[in-house]
């Protein structure tokens, strides 16, 4: 029958379709590359449309999300209420919203999305649709979290520093102060109280803590205005761009005090060393003086005792003559007097002899040489044989005695004195004397012990003094020179002499002889 053909020019339509396709393509590409997705929510029907790119952000295949409830299902429950509240609040005011929330990715992983959008309204102002664009901000959130913990750690370090710390931002706002800072500037508030303070206000608060507030303020202003780094009080970032300031106040009062003290003790030390040197010098002088006067004394003792000998001999001689010729011819008293004079003269002779031998000790001494102490002891024993037999004494020598370096006859003198005393000052039936020697680090220690009457501790030092005796002559004869001589001899040998004793318990006399190199 015929054909009707309608020919329509669709070039424009094709062009529009083409450009639509291109722009859709472009949008899709932009969404994929930018990790964003678009959504469109019909509030009336509750239908929710996700672009495939948005579904991809959730790890879902296209067309999975269909309703608003599907979105809620995949949103972190802690975020839903908050985000709905803020979104609706913005929408009600006809304002766009910009929110962040967490979602559950299909893999189970949690992700952060940001959503920006707004609503369309009908003529009555009722909301018709809400549209938005979502972005995956998980990586940014992670970075922020790391930054946050780093910052916290940084603040923690600053808090626990024993320096007072004040951190100010580039726009001169207080960002951080630590407790030390508050203490240092006598501020009663908690450190966080000052966060956000301007530099100027902060300076006002702390200024009174400076000894010279006005000067300090000028200095601070100078630093702040000129961005001067001052001895590390101000920290500039590596790129040289100022991000803020870090004020560190270190309390150097203690350091100053310590330095002061150090100086003081140094001066004291120097003074002490000086004093010490002075004392040493004085001591040296004193020792020399002592040596000299000792020598003088010795000389005097020697000369006087020597010179006294002659007149004494005369007195003794003539009183003896008197006694012989006139005894019984005068009255009884005269006989007694003569007897006393004779005894006194004899005793004086003894004393002078002792004094002479004491003062001769140094001049009569011979050179040091090796001495076999066993041999010395043998001589002593034979010298004392008579007395010891008389007193029924038992003398034990714990041989072998060592060989030492010294003056033989003087050593004999020492032993003889000590052993004789041990027998003399003894009230036992049979006095027991023990002689022994013990090697020490620096030489030998000899000991002579007895079972005699003993010596009370308070007199033990005195008995070594010249003419010092603890007993009456009638009780125990003697002049009191023996131990003084021993002391002098042991001194000359570089040793020491001492006694250990208690009353009635016997005595042990010790003397040390250092070994000569
Ligand atoms: P002297 O024997 O001539 O009295 P010493 O100098 O030898 O002089 O002794 C001084 C004093 O020390 C003695 O008078 C005596 O009191 C006391 N003394 C010395 N040796 C002993 C001893 N072994 N036991 C008790 N007393 C002693």
Coordinates of C-alpha atoms and ligand atoms in Angstrom, one line a residue:
X1 CA 0.0 0.0 0.0
X2 CA 2.8 2.4 0.5
X3 CA 5.2 3.3 3.1
X4 CA 5.5 6.3 5.2
X5 CA 8.8 7.2 6.4
X6 CA 9.5 9.8 8.8
X7 CA 12.8 11.2 8.8
X8 CA 13.9 13.2 11.8
X9 CA 17.0 14.9 12.2
X10 CA 18.4 13.5 15.4
X11 CA 21.8 15.0 15.1
X12 CA 21.2 17.2 18.1
X13 CA 19.8 14.4 20.2
X14 CA 22.7 12.2 19.2
X15 CA 25.1 15.0 20.1
X16 CA 23.4 15.5 23.5
X17 CA 23.4 11.8 24.2
X18 CA 27.1 11.7 23.2
X19 CA 28.0 14.6 25.5
X20 CA 25.9 13.1 28.3
X21 CA 27.8 9.8 27.9
X22 CA 31.1 11.7 27.9
X23 CA 30.3 13.7 31.0
X24 CA 28.9 10.6 32.7
X25 CA 32.1 8.8 31.8
X26 CA 34.1 11.7 33.1
X27 CA 32.2 11.7 36.3
X28 CA 32.7 8.0 36.8
X29 CA 36.3 8.3 36.1
X30 CA 36.6 11.2 38.5
X31 CA 34.8 9.2 41.2
X32 CA 37.0 6.2 40.8
X33 CA 40.2 8.1 40.7
X34 CA 39.2 10.4 43.5
X35 CA 38.0 7.5 45.6
X36 CA 34.6 9.3 45.9
X37 CA 31.1 8.2 45.3
X38 CA 27.8 10.0 45.0
X39 CA 24.5 9.1 46.7
X40 CA 20.9 10.3 46.3
X41 CA 18.3 9.7 48.9
X42 CA 14.6 10.2 48.1
X43 CA 13.2 11.1 51.5
X44 CA 9.6 10.5 50.4
X45 CA 10.1 6.9 49.2
X46 CA 13.2 6.2 51.3
X47 CA 14.9 4.9 48.2
X48 CA 18.6 5.4 48.3
X49 CA 20.8 5.4 45.2
X50 CA 24.5 4.8 45.4
X51 CA 26.7 5.2 42.4
X52 CA 28.7 2.0 41.6
X53 CA 31.8 3.9 42.6
X54 CA 30.3 4.6 46.0
X55 CA 29.4 0.9 46.4
X56 CA 32.9 0.1 45.4
X57 CA 34.1 2.1 48.4
X58 CA 32.1 -0.3 50.5
X59 CA 33.5 -3.2 48.6
X60 CA 30.0 -4.0 47.3
X61 CA 28.9 -4.9 43.7
X62 CA 26.7 -2.4 41.9
X63 CA 23.0 -2.3 43.0
X64 CA 23.5 -3.7 46.5
X65 CA 22.4 -0.6 48.3
X66 CA 18.7 0.2 47.7
X67 CA 17.3 1.8 50.8
X68 CA 18.3 4.2 53.5
X69 CA 18.2 1.3 56.0
X70 CA 20.9 -0.4 53.9
X71 CA 23.1 2.6 54.6
X72 CA 22.4 2.5 58.3
X73 CA 23.2 -1.2 58.4
X74 CA 26.7 -0.5 57.2
X75 CA 27.4 2.5 59.3
X76 CA 29.3 2.3 62.7
X77 CA 26.5 2.3 65.3
X78 CA 28.3 4.9 67.4
X79 CA 28.3 7.4 64.6
X80 CA 24.7 7.0 63.2
X81 CA 22.9 9.1 65.7
X82 CA 25.4 11.9 65.7
X83 CA 25.6 12.1 62.0
X84 CA 21.8 12.1 61.5
X85 CA 21.4 14.8 64.1
X86 CA 24.0 17.1 62.6
X87 CA 22.8 16.4 59.0
X88 CA 19.2 17.2 59.8
X89 CA 20.2 20.2 61.7
X90 CA 22.0 21.6 58.7
X91 CA 19.2 20.6 56.4
X92 CA 16.6 22.3 58.5
X93 CA 18.6 25.5 58.2
X94 CA 18.9 25.0 54.4
X95 CA 22.6 24.7 54.8
X96 CA 25.0 22.1 53.3
X97 CA 26.6 19.5 55.6
X98 CA 30.1 18.2 55.9
X99 CA 30.4 15.2 58.2
X100 CA 32.7 12.2 58.9
X101 CA 31.7 8.7 59.9
X102 CA 32.9 5.2 60.0
X103 CA 31.6 2.3 57.9
X104 CA 32.1 -1.4 57.7
X105 CA 33.8 -2.4 54.4
X106 CA 32.7 -5.6 52.9
X107 CA 36.0 -7.2 53.9
X108 CA 35.1 -6.5 57.6
X109 CA 37.6 -3.7 57.8
X110 CA 36.5 -0.4 59.2
X111 CA 36.9 2.7 57.0
X112 CA 36.4 6.4 57.4
X113 CA 34.2 8.4 55.0
X114 CA 33.5 12.0 54.7
X115 CA 30.2 13.2 53.3
X116 CA 29.3 16.5 51.9
X117 CA 25.9 17.4 50.6
X118 CA 22.7 19.1 50.9
X119 CA 19.0 18.8 50.3
X120 CA 16.4 19.8 47.7
X121 CA 13.1 21.2 48.9
X122 CA 9.5 21.4 47.4
X123 CA 7.6 24.6 47.2
X124 CA 6.4 24.2 50.8
X125 CA 10.0 24.0 52.0
X126 CA 9.6 20.2 52.6
X127 CA 12.7 18.2 52.0
X128 CA 12.4 16.1 48.8
X129 CA 15.8 14.7 48.3
X130 CA 19.1 14.7 50.0
X131 CA 22.3 14.2 47.9
X132 CA 25.9 13.9 48.8
X133 CA 29.3 13.0 47.8
X134 CA 31.4 10.6 49.9
X135 CA 35.1 10.4 50.1
X136 CA 37.3 7.7 51.6
X137 CA 39.4 9.5 54.3
X138 CA 40.7 6.4 56.1
X139 CA 44.3 7.1 55.3
X140 CA 44.0 10.7 56.4
X141 CA 42.4 9.6 59.7
X142 CA 45.2 7.1 60.3
X143 CA 47.8 9.8 59.7
X144 CA 45.9 12.1 62.1
X145 CA 45.8 9.4 64.7
X146 CA 49.5 8.9 64.4
X147 CA 50.0 12.6 64.6
X148 CA 47.8 12.8 67.7
X149 CA 49.7 10.1 69.6
X150 CA 53.0 11.6 68.5
X151 CA 51.8 15.0 69.8
X152 CA 50.6 13.4 73.0
X153 CA 54.0 11.7 73.5
X154 CA 55.7 15.0 72.8
X155 CA 53.6 16.8 75.4
X156 CA 54.2 14.0 77.8
X157 CA 57.9 14.5 77.4
X158 CA 57.6 18.2 77.9
X159 CA 55.4 17.7 80.9
X160 CA 57.9 15.5 82.6
X161 CA 60.8 17.7 81.9
X162 CA 62.5 19.3 84.9
X163 CA 62.6 22.5 82.9
X164 CA 59.7 24.9 82.7
X165 CA 58.3 24.7 79.2
X166 CA 56.1 27.1 77.3
X167 CA 55.1 26.4 73.8
X168 CA 53.6 29.2 71.7
X169 CA 52.2 29.0 68.2
X170 CA 53.2 31.2 65.3
X171 CA 50.2 33.4 65.9
X172 CA 51.4 33.9 69.4
X173 CA 48.9 31.7 71.3
X174 CA 49.9 29.4 74.1
X175 CA 49.8 25.9 72.9
X176 CA 51.3 24.1 75.9
X177 CA 52.7 24.7 79.3
X178 CA 53.9 22.2 81.8
X179 CA 53.5 21.9 85.6
X180 CA 57.1 22.9 86.1
X181 CA 56.3 26.2 84.3
X182 CA 53.4 26.9 86.6
X183 CA 55.4 26.1 89.7
X184 CA 58.3 28.1 88.4
X185 CA 56.2 31.2 87.9
X186 CA 54.1 30.6 91.0
X187 CA 50.9 30.1 89.0
X188 CA 48.1 28.4 91.0
X189 CA 46.1 27.3 87.9
X190 CA 46.4 23.9 86.2
X191 CA 48.7 24.0 83.1
X192 CA 45.9 23.5 80.6
X193 CA 44.2 26.6 81.9
X194 CA 46.6 28.8 79.9
X195 CA 46.2 27.0 76.6
X196 CA 45.0 29.7 74.1
X197 CA 46.3 32.6 76.1
X198 CA 48.0 35.2 74.0
X199 CA 51.7 35.7 74.4
X200 CA 50.9 39.2 75.8
X201 CA 48.5 37.9 78.4
X202 CA 50.9 35.1 79.4
X203 CA 53.7 37.6 79.8
X204 CA 51.5 39.7 82.1
X205 CA 50.8 36.6 84.2
X206 CA 54.4 35.6 84.6
X207 CA 56.1 39.0 84.7
X208 CA 56.1 39.4 88.4
X209 CA 58.3 36.3 88.8
X210 CA 61.2 38.1 87.1
X211 CA 63.5 39.9 89.3
X212 CA 63.4 42.8 86.9
X213 CA 60.0 42.5 85.2
X214 CA 60.3 45.6 82.9
X215 CA 63.6 44.5 81.6
X216 CA 62.4 40.9 81.2
X217 CA 59.4 42.2 79.2
X218 CA 61.5 44.2 76.9
X219 CA 63.7 41.2 76.3
X220 CA 60.7 38.9 75.6
X221 CA 59.2 41.4 73.2
X222 CA 62.5 41.7 71.4
X223 CA 62.7 38.0 71.0
X224 CA 59.0 37.7 70.0
X225 CA 59.0 40.5 67.5
X226 CA 62.2 39.9 65.8
X227 CA 62.0 36.1 65.9
X228 CA 65.4 35.8 67.3
X229 CA 66.7 32.5 68.4
X230 CA 68.2 33.0 71.8
X231 CA 70.6 30.3 73.2
X232 CA 68.3 27.6 72.1
X233 CA 65.4 29.2 74.1
X234 CA 63.6 29.4 70.8
X235 CA 63.3 26.5 68.5
X236 CA 63.0 27.1 64.8
X237 CA 61.9 24.2 62.5
X238 CA 64.3 22.7 60.1
X239 CA 63.0 24.6 57.1
X240 CA 63.6 27.8 58.9
X241 CA 60.0 28.8 58.8
X242 CA 58.9 29.8 62.2
X243 CA 56.0 27.6 63.5
X244 CA 56.1 28.8 67.0
X245 CA 58.3 29.1 70.1
X246 CA 59.4 26.8 72.8
X247 CA 60.4 28.6 75.9
X248 CA 62.5 26.6 78.3
X249 CA 63.3 28.0 81.7
X250 CA 65.9 26.1 83.6
X251 CA 66.3 26.8 87.3
X252 CA 70.0 27.7 87.7
X253 CA 69.6 28.9 91.3
X254 CA 70.9 25.5 92.5
X255 CA 73.7 25.6 90.0
X256 CA 74.7 29.0 91.1
X257 CA 74.5 27.9 94.7
X258 CA 76.6 24.9 93.9
X259 CA 79.1 27.0 92.1
X260 CA 79.2 29.3 95.0
X261 CA 79.7 26.4 97.4
X262 CA 82.3 24.9 95.2
X263 CA 84.2 28.2 95.2
X264 CA 83.8 28.4 99.0
X265 CA 85.1 24.9 99.6
X266 CA 87.9 25.5 97.1
X267 CA 89.0 28.5 99.1
X268 CA 88.6 26.6 102.3
X269 CA 90.7 23.8 100.8
X270 CA 93.4 26.1 99.7
X271 CA 93.4 27.7 103.2
X272 CA 93.5 24.3 104.8
X273 CA 96.4 23.2 102.6
X274 CA 98.2 26.4 103.5
X275 CA 97.4 25.9 107.1
X276 CA 98.6 22.3 106.8
X277 CA 101.9 23.4 105.3
X278 CA 102.3 26.0 108.0
X279 CA 101.6 23.4 110.6
X280 CA 104.0 21.1 109.0
X281 CA 106.7 23.7 109.0
X282 CA 105.9 24.6 112.6
X283 CA 106.0 20.9 113.5
X284 CA 109.4 20.6 111.8
X285 CA 110.7 23.5 113.8
X286 CA 109.2 22.0 116.9
X287 CA 110.9 18.6 116.2
X288 CA 114.2 20.3 115.6
X289 CA 113.8 22.4 118.8
X290 CA 112.8 19.2 120.7
X291 CA 115.9 17.4 119.3
X292 CA 118.1 20.2 120.3
X293 CA 116.7 20.6 123.8
X294 CA 116.8 16.8 124.2
X295 CA 120.4 16.8 123.4
X296 CA 121.0 19.7 125.8
X297 CA 119.1 17.8 128.5
X298 CA 121.2 14.7 127.8
X299 CA 124.3 16.7 128.0
X300 CA 123.2 18.3 131.2
X301 CA 122.2 15.0 132.7
X302 CA 125.5 13.5 131.7
X303 CA 127.6 16.5 132.9
X304 CA 125.7 16.9 136.1
X305 CA 125.6 13.3 137.0
X306 CA 129.3 12.9 136.1
X307 CA 130.3 16.0 138.1
X308 CA 128.1 15.0 141.0
X309 CA 129.9 11.7 141.3
X310 CA 133.0 13.3 142.8
X311 CA 131.4 15.3 145.7
X312 CA 129.1 12.3 146.3
X313 CA 132.1 10.0 146.7
X314 CA 133.5 12.5 149.2
X315 CA 130.2 12.6 151.2
X316 CA 130.0 8.8 151.1
X317 CA 133.6 8.4 152.1
X318 CA 133.5 10.8 155.0
X319 CA 130.2 9.6 156.4
X320 CA 131.5 6.1 156.3
X321 CA 134.6 7.3 158.2
X322 CA 132.3 9.1 160.7
X323 CA 130.3 5.9 161.1
X324 CA 133.4 3.8 161.7
X325 CA 135.1 6.1 164.1
X326 CA 132.2 7.5 166.2
X327 CA 129.6 4.7 166.1
X328 CA 128.4 4.1 169.7
X329 CA 130.5 7.1 171.0
X330 CA 127.9 9.7 170.4
X331 CA 124.3 9.3 171.5
X332 CA 121.8 6.9 169.9
X333 CA 120.2 9.6 167.7
X334 CA 123.6 10.5 166.2
X335 CA 124.1 6.8 165.3
X336 CA 120.7 6.8 163.4
X337 CA 121.5 10.0 161.6
X338 CA 124.8 8.7 160.4
X339 CA 123.1 5.6 159.2
X340 CA 120.6 7.6 157.2
X341 CA 123.3 9.7 155.7
X342 CA 125.2 6.6 154.6
X343 CA 122.1 5.0 153.1
X344 CA 121.1 8.3 151.4
X345 CA 124.6 8.6 149.9
X346 CA 124.4 5.0 148.6
X347 CA 121.1 5.6 147.1
X348 CA 122.2 8.8 145.5
X349 CA 125.1 7.0 144.0
X350 CA 122.8 4.4 142.5
X351 CA 120.5 7.1 141.0
X352 CA 123.5 9.0 139.6
X353 CA 124.9 5.9 138.1
X354 CA 121.6 5.1 136.5
X355 CA 121.2 8.6 135.2
X356 CA 124.7 8.4 133.8
X357 CA 124.0 5.2 132.0
X358 CA 120.7 6.6 130.7
X359 CA 122.3 9.7 129.3
X360 CA 125.2 7.8 128.0
X361 CA 122.9 5.5 126.0
X362 CA 123.3 7.4 122.8
X363 CA 126.9 8.3 123.0
X364 CA 127.9 4.8 124.1
X365 CA 125.9 3.0 121.5
X366 CA 127.6 0.9 118.8
X367 CA 126.8 0.4 115.2
X368 CA 123.8 -1.8 114.2
X369 CA 124.5 -5.3 113.0
X370 CA 122.8 -8.7 112.8
X371 CA 122.0 -10.1 116.3
X372 CA 121.1 -13.7 117.0
X373 CA 118.5 -13.2 119.7
X374 CA 118.8 -16.8 120.8
X375 CA 122.4 -16.0 121.7
X376 CA 121.4 -12.8 123.4
X377 CA 118.8 -14.6 125.5
X378 CA 121.5 -17.2 126.5
X379 CA 123.7 -14.5 127.9
X380 CA 120.7 -12.9 129.8
X381 CA 119.8 -16.3 131.3
X382 CA 123.3 -16.9 132.6
X383 CA 123.5 -13.3 134.0
X384 CA 120.2 -13.9 135.9
X385 CA 121.0 -17.4 137.0
X386 CA 121.7 -16.5 140.6
X387 CA 118.6 -14.4 141.1
X388 CA 116.3 -16.9 139.3
X389 CA 117.6 -19.8 141.4
X390 CA 117.2 -17.7 144.5
X391 CA 113.6 -16.9 143.6
X392 CA 112.9 -20.4 142.3
X393 CA 111.9 -18.8 138.9
X394 CA 111.2 -20.8 135.8
X395 CA 112.3 -19.0 132.6
X396 CA 111.1 -20.5 129.3
X397 CA 112.4 -19.3 125.9
X398 CA 110.2 -20.3 123.0
X399 CA 113.0 -20.9 120.5
X400 CA 114.0 -20.3 117.9
X401 CA 114.2 -16.5 118.3
X402 CA 115.0 -14.6 115.1
X403 CA 118.1 -12.8 114.0
X404 CA 117.5 -9.0 113.9
X405 CA 119.5 -6.0 113.0
X406 CA 120.4 -3.8 116.0
X407 CA 122.7 -3.1 118.9
X408 CA 123.6 -6.3 120.6
X409 CA 124.5 -5.1 124.1
X410 CA 121.4 -2.8 124.1
X411 CA 119.2 -5.7 123.2
X412 CA 120.7 -7.7 126.0
X413 CA 120.0 -4.8 128.3
X414 CA 116.3 -4.8 127.3
X415 CA 115.8 -8.5 127.8
X416 CA 117.6 -8.5 131.1
X417 CA 115.6 -5.7 132.4
X418 CA 112.3 -7.2 131.4
X419 CA 113.1 -10.7 132.7
X420 CA 114.5 -9.3 136.0
X421 CA 111.4 -7.2 136.5
X422 CA 109.2 -10.3 135.9
X423 CA 111.0 -12.1 138.6
X424 CA 111.2 -9.1 141.0
X425 CA 107.6 -8.0 140.8
X426 CA 106.3 -11.4 141.5
X427 CA 104.8 -12.9 144.7
X428 CA 104.4 -16.4 143.5
X429 CA 106.2 -19.4 145.0
X430 CA 107.7 -20.0 141.6
X431 CA 107.7 -17.1 139.1
X432 CA 107.2 -18.1 135.5
X433 CA 108.7 -16.1 132.7
X434 CA 108.0 -16.8 129.0
X435 CA 110.0 -15.3 126.2
X436 CA 108.8 -15.6 122.6
X437 CA 108.9 -13.8 119.2
X438 CA 106.3 -13.4 116.5
X439 CA 106.9 -12.3 112.9
X440 CA 104.7 -9.4 111.7
X441 CA 104.3 -7.7 108.4
X442 CA 106.8 -5.0 109.3
X443 CA 109.2 -7.0 111.5
X444 CA 109.2 -8.9 114.8
X445 CA 107.3 -8.5 118.1
X446 CA 109.0 -9.9 121.2
X447 CA 107.2 -10.6 124.3
X448 CA 108.2 -11.3 127.9
X449 CA 105.4 -12.5 130.1
X450 CA 105.2 -13.2 133.8
X451 CA 102.7 -14.4 136.4
X452 CA 103.5 -11.5 138.7
X453 CA 101.7 -8.8 140.6
X454 CA 100.5 -7.0 137.4
X455 CA 100.0 -3.3 136.8
X456 CA 96.7 -1.4 136.9
X457 CA 95.9 0.1 133.5
X458 CA 96.1 3.8 134.5
X459 CA 99.8 3.4 135.4
X460 CA 100.8 1.3 132.4
X461 CA 102.1 4.3 130.4
X462 CA 103.8 6.0 133.2
X463 CA 106.1 3.2 134.2
X464 CA 108.3 3.9 131.1
X465 CA 109.1 7.4 132.4
X466 CA 112.4 8.0 134.0
X467 CA 112.5 7.3 137.8
X468 CA 108.8 6.4 137.8
X469 CA 108.0 3.6 140.2
X470 CA 104.7 2.2 141.6
X471 CA 106.1 0.7 144.8
X472 CA 108.0 1.5 147.9
X473 CA 111.7 0.8 148.0
X474 CA 111.2 -1.4 151.0
X475 CA 108.7 -3.5 149.2
X476 CA 110.6 -3.8 145.8
X477 CA 114.0 -2.3 145.5
X478 CA 115.0 -0.3 142.5
X479 CA 115.4 3.2 141.1
X480 CA 112.8 3.3 138.3
X481 CA 115.2 3.7 135.4
X482 CA 115.0 0.2 133.9
X483 CA 112.0 0.7 131.7
X484 CA 113.0 4.2 130.7
X485 CA 116.2 2.8 129.4
X486 CA 114.3 0.0 127.6
X487 CA 112.1 2.6 126.0
X488 CA 115.1 4.7 124.8
X489 CA 116.7 1.6 123.3
X490 CA 113.6 0.5 121.5
X491 CA 113.1 4.0 120.2
X492 CA 116.6 4.0 118.8
X493 CA 115.8 0.7 117.0
X494 CA 112.6 2.3 115.5
X495 CA 110.3 0.1 117.4
X496 CA 107.7 0.4 120.2
X497 CA 107.4 -0.9 123.7
X498 CA 104.2 -1.5 125.6
X499 CA 102.6 -3.6 128.3
X500 CA 99.4 -5.6 128.7
X501 CA 98.5 -6.3 132.2
X502 CA 95.9 -6.1 135.0
X503 CA 96.4 -6.2 138.7
X504 CA 97.3 -9.6 140.1
X505 CA 97.1 -11.3 136.7
X506 CA 100.7 -11.0 135.5
X507 CA 102.1 -8.8 132.8
X508 CA 103.2 -9.2 129.2
X509 CA 105.8 -6.7 128.0
X510 CA 106.0 -6.4 124.2
X511 CA 108.5 -4.6 122.0
X512 CA 108.7 -4.5 118.2
X513 CA 111.7 -4.3 116.1
X514 CA 111.1 -3.3 112.5
X515 CA 112.9 -5.2 109.8
X516 CA 115.6 -3.1 108.1
X517 CA 115.9 -3.3 104.4
Ligands
LIG1 P1 112.5 -0.4 138.8 O1 112.4 -1.9 138.5 O2 113.8 0.0 139.2 O3 111.4 0.0 139.7 P2 111.5 0.0 136.1 O4 111.6 1.1 135.2 O5 112.2 -1.3 135.6 O6 112.2 0.4 137.5 O7 110.1 -0.3 136.5 C1 109.2 0.8 136.8 C2 108.0 0.3 137.6 O8 107.2 -0.4 136.8 C3 108.4 -0.6 138.7 O9 108.7 0.1 139.9 C4 107.1 -1.4 138.8 O10 106.2 -0.7 139.6 C5 106.5 -1.5 137.5 N1 106.9 -2.8 136.8 C6 107.9 -3.0 135.9 N2 107.9 -4.3 135.5 C7 106.9 -4.9 136.1 C8 106.3 -6.2 136.1 N3 106.9 -7.2 135.4 N4 105.3 -6.5 136.9 C9 104.7 -5.5 137.6 N5 105.2 -4.2 137.7 C10 106.2 -3.9 137.0

